[in-house]
Tab-separated table of C-alpha atoms in Angstrom:
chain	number	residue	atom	x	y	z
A	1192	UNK	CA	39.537	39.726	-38.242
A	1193	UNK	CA	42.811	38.798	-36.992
A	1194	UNK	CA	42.668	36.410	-33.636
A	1195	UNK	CA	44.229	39.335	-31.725
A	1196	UNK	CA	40.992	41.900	-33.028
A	1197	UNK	CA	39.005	38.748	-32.256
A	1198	UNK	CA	40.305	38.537	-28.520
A	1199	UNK	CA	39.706	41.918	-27.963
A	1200	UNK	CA	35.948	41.833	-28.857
A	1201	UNK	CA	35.675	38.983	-26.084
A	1202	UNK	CA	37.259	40.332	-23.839
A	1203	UNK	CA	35.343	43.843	-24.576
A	1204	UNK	CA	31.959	41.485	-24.096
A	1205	UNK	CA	33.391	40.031	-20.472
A	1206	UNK	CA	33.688	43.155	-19.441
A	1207	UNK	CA	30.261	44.123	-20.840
A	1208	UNK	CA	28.671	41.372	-19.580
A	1209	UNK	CA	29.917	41.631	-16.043
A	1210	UNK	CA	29.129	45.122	-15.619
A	1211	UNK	CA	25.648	45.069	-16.283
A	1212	UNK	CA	25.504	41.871	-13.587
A	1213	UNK	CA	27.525	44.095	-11.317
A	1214	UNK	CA	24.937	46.967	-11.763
A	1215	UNK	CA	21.887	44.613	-11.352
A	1216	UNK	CA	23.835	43.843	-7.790
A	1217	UNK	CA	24.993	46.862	-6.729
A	1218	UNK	CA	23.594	49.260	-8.793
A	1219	UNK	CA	25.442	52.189	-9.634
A	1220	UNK	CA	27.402	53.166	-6.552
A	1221	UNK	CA	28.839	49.577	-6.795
A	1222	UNK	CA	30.229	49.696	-10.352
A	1223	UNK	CA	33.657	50.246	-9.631
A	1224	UNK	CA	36.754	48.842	-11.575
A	1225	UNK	CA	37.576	46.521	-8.878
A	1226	UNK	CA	34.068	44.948	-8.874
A	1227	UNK	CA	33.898	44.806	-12.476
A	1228	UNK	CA	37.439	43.064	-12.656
A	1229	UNK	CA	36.714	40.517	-10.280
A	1230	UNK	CA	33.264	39.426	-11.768
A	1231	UNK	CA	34.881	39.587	-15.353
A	1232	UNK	CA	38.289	37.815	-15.027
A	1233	UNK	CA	39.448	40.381	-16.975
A	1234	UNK	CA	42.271	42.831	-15.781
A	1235	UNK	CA	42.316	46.547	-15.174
A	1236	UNK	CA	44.621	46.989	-17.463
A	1237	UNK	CA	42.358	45.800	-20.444
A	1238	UNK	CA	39.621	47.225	-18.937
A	1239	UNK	CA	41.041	50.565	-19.111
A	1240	UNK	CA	42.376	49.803	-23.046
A	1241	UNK	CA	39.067	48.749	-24.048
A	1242	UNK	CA	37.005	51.672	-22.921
A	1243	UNK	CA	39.333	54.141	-21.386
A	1244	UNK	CA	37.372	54.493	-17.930
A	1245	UNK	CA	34.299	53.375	-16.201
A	1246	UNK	CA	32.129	55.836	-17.915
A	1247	UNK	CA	33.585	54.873	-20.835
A	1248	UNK	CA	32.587	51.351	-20.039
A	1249	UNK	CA	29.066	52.546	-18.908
A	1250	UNK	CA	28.396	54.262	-22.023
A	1251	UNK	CA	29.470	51.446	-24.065
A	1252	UNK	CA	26.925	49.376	-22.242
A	1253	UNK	CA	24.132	51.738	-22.689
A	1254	UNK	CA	24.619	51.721	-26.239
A	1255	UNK	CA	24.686	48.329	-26.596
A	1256	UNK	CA	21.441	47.858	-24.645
A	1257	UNK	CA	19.938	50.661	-25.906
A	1258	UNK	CA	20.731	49.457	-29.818
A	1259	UNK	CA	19.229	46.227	-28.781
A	1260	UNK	CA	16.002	47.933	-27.382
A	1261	UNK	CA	15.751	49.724	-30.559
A	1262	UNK	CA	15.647	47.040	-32.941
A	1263	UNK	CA	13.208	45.108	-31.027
A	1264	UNK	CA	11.346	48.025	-31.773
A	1265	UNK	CA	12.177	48.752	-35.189
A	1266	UNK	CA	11.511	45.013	-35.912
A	1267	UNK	CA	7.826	45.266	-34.171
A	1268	UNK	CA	7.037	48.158	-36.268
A	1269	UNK	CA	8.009	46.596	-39.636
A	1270	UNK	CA	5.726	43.345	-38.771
A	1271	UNK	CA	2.421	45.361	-38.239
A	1272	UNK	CA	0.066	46.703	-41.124
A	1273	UNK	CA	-1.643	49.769	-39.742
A	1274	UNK	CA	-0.640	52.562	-37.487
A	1275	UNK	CA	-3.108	51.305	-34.750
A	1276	UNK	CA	-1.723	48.121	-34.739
A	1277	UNK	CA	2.099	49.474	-35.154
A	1278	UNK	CA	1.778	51.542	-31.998
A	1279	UNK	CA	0.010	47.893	-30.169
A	1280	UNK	CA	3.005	46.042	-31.721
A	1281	UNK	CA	5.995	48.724	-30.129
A	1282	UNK	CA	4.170	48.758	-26.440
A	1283	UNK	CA	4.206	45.029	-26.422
A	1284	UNK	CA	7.802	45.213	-27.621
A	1285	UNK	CA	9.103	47.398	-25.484
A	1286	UNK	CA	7.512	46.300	-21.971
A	1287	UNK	CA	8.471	42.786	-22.744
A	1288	UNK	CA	11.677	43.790	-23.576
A	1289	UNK	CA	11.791	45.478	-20.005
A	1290	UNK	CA	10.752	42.242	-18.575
A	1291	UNK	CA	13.111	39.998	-20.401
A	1292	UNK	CA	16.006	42.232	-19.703
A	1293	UNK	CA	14.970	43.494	-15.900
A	1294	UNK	CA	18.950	44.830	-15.496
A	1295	UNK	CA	19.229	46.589	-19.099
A	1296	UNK	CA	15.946	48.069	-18.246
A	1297	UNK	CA	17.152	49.388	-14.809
A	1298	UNK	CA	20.191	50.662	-16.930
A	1299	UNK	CA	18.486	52.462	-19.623
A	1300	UNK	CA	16.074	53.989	-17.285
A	1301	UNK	CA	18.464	55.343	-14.962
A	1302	UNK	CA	19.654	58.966	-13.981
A	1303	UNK	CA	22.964	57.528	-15.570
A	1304	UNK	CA	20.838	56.811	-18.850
A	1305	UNK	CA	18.833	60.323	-18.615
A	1306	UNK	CA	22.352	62.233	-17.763
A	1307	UNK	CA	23.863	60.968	-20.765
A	1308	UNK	CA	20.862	61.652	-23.004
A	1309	UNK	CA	21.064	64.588	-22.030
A	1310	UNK	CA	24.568	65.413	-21.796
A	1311	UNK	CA	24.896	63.716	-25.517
A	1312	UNK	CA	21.596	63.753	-26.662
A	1313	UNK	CA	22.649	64.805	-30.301
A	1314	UNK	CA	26.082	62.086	-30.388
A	1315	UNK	CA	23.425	59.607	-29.124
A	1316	UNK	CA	20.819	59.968	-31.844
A	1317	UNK	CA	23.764	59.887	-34.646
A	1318	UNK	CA	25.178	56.628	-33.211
A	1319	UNK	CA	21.596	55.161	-33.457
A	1320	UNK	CA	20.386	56.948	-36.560
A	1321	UNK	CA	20.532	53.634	-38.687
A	1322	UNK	CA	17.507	52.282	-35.401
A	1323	UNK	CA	16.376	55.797	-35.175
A	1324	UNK	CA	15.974	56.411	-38.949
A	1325	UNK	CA	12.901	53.494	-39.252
A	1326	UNK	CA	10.866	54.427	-36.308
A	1327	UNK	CA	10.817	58.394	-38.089
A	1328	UNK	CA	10.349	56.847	-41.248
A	1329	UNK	CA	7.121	54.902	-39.463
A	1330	UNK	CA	5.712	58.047	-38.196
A	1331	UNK	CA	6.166	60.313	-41.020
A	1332	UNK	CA	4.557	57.393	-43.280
A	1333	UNK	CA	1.231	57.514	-41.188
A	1334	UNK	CA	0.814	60.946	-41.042
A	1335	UNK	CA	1.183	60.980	-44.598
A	1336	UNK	CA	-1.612	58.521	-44.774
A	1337	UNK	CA	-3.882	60.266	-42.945
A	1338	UNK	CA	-3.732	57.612	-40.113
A	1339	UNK	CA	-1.444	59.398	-37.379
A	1340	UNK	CA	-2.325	62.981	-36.386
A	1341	UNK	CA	-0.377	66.044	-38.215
A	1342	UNK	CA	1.899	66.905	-35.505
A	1343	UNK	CA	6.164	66.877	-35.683
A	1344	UNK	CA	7.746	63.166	-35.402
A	1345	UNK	CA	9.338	64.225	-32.519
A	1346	UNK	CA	6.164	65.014	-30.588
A	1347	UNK	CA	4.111	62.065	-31.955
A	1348	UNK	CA	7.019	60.283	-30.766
A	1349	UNK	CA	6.912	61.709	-27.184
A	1350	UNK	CA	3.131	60.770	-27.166
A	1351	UNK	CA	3.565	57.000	-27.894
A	1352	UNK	CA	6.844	56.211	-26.002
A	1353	UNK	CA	6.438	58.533	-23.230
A	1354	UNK	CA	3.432	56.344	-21.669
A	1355	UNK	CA	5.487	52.780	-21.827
A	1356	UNK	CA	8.380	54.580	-20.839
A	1357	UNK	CA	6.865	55.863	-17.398
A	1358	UNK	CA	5.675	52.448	-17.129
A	1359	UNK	CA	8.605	50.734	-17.235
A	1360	UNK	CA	10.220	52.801	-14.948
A	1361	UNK	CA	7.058	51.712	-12.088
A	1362	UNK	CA	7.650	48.260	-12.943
A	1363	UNK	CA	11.555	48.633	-12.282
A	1364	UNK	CA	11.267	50.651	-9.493
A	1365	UNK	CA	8.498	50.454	-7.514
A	1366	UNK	CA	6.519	47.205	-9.059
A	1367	UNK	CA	3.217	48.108	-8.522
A	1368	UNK	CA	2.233	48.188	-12.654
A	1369	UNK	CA	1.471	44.770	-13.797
A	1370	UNK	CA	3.052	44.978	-17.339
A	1371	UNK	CA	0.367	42.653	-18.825
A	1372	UNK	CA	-2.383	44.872	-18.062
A	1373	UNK	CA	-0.177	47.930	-19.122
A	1374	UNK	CA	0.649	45.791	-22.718
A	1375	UNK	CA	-3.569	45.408	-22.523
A	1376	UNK	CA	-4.308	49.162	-21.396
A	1377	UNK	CA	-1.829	51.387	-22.990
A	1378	UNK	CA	-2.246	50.571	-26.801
A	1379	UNK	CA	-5.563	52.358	-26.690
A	1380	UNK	CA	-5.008	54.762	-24.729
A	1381	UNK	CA	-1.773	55.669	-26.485
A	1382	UNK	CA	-3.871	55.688	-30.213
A	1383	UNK	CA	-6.211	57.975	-28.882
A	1384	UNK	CA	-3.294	60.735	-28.433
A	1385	UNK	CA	-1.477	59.960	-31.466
A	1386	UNK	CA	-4.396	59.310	-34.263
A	1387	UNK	CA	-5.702	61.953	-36.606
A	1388	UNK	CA	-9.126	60.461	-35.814
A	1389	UNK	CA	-9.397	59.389	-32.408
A	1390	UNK	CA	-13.058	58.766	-32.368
C-alpha cells in the first residue's frame, strides 16, 4: 500500500468514525455533511471522494458494523459443540454485542438499516456472503444431524435471530428489556422453536 492508499483508508475511518458519533448525537436527521465534517476534521471535499454522498457514507458504515456483528456471530457459533448450545452461544453474542456497541446497534436497527435491507437485500447478502456463508453452513449441519428441525435455513434462521433481534431493538429504544435476563430467557425459548425435538 502506497502512503497515499494508506491516507485514504484513515481518512475513510475519520469519517467513519465520526459519523456513527454524530448519529449516536443526533440521530439520523442530524447526519448531515456539515456535522460530519466538523466532528471528523476531515473536509467535504474528501468526504464526498471517499463515499460519493452521505448515503454513500451511511451505507459504508452499516456494512462495516454490520460485518463486525456478523463475525462476532460467526465466531460464537464455531466455539460451541451442539446446536443447543450454538443457538445459547449467538444470543449471548449478539445482545452483548448490542450493549458494547449501543450506537452501531441503534444503526443497524434503524429504518435506515431495514430500508436498505430491503432496498438491497440481495447486494447486501453477496457483500457478506464470506459472514453469511458459516452461519448457513451451521444450520444446514444440524439439521443434517438430526439436532435442528427440517425446515429451510432461511426460516430456521428467522426463528433464532428474530427473537434477539426484537430484543435489541426494546433495549435501544425503549429500555425496558434487561438484556441479562433476555441472554438467560431467550436461549430456551429460542431451542424450543428451532429443535427437531423440542421436548
Amino acid at each position: 500500500m502506497t502512503p497515499k492508499q494508506h491516507r485514504g483508508e484513515v481518512t475513510a475511518e475519520h469519517l467513519l468514525d465520526a459519523a456513527l458519533r454524530v448519529y449516536g448525537e443526533s440521530g439520523e436527521q442530524g447526519l448531515t455533511v456539515s456535522a460530519v465534517t466538523a466532528a471528523s476534521g476531515v473536509s467535504p471535499g474528501s468526504l464526498y471522494h471517499h463515499f460519493g454522498s452521505m448515503d454513500g457514507l451511511l451505507t459504508a458504515l452499516l456494512m462495516r458494523w454490520l460485518e463486525r456483528l456478523l463475525v462476532e456471530m460467526v465466531t460464537a457459533l464455531e466455539q460451541a459443540d451442539s446446536a443447543r448450545a450454538g443457538v445459547r452461544s449467538l444470543v449471548r453474542a449478539y445482545l452483548t454485542f448490542i450493549r458494547d456497541h449501543r450506537e452501531a446497534g441503534l444503526l443497524l436497527h434503524s429504518s435506515r438499516a431495514d430500508e436498505l435491507g430491503m432496498r438491497q437485500a440481495k447486494q447486501l447478502r453477496d457483500a457478506q456472503e464470506a459472514r453469511l456463508t458459516p452461519l448457513s453452513a451451521w444450520v444446514s449441519r444440524y439439521v443434517a444431524s438430526g439436532e435442528l428441525a427440517p425446515l429451510p435455513v432461511s426460516v430456521l434462521e428467522s426463528l433464532i435471530l428474530g427473537p434477539v433481534i426484537g430484543a435489541s431493538r426494546r433495549w435501544l429504544t425503549l429500555g425496558d428489556i434487561d438484556l441479562d435476563e433476555a441472554a438467560d430467557v431467550l436461549p430456551d425459548r429460542i431451542w424450543r422453536s428451532v429443535s427437531a425435538n423440542p421436548g
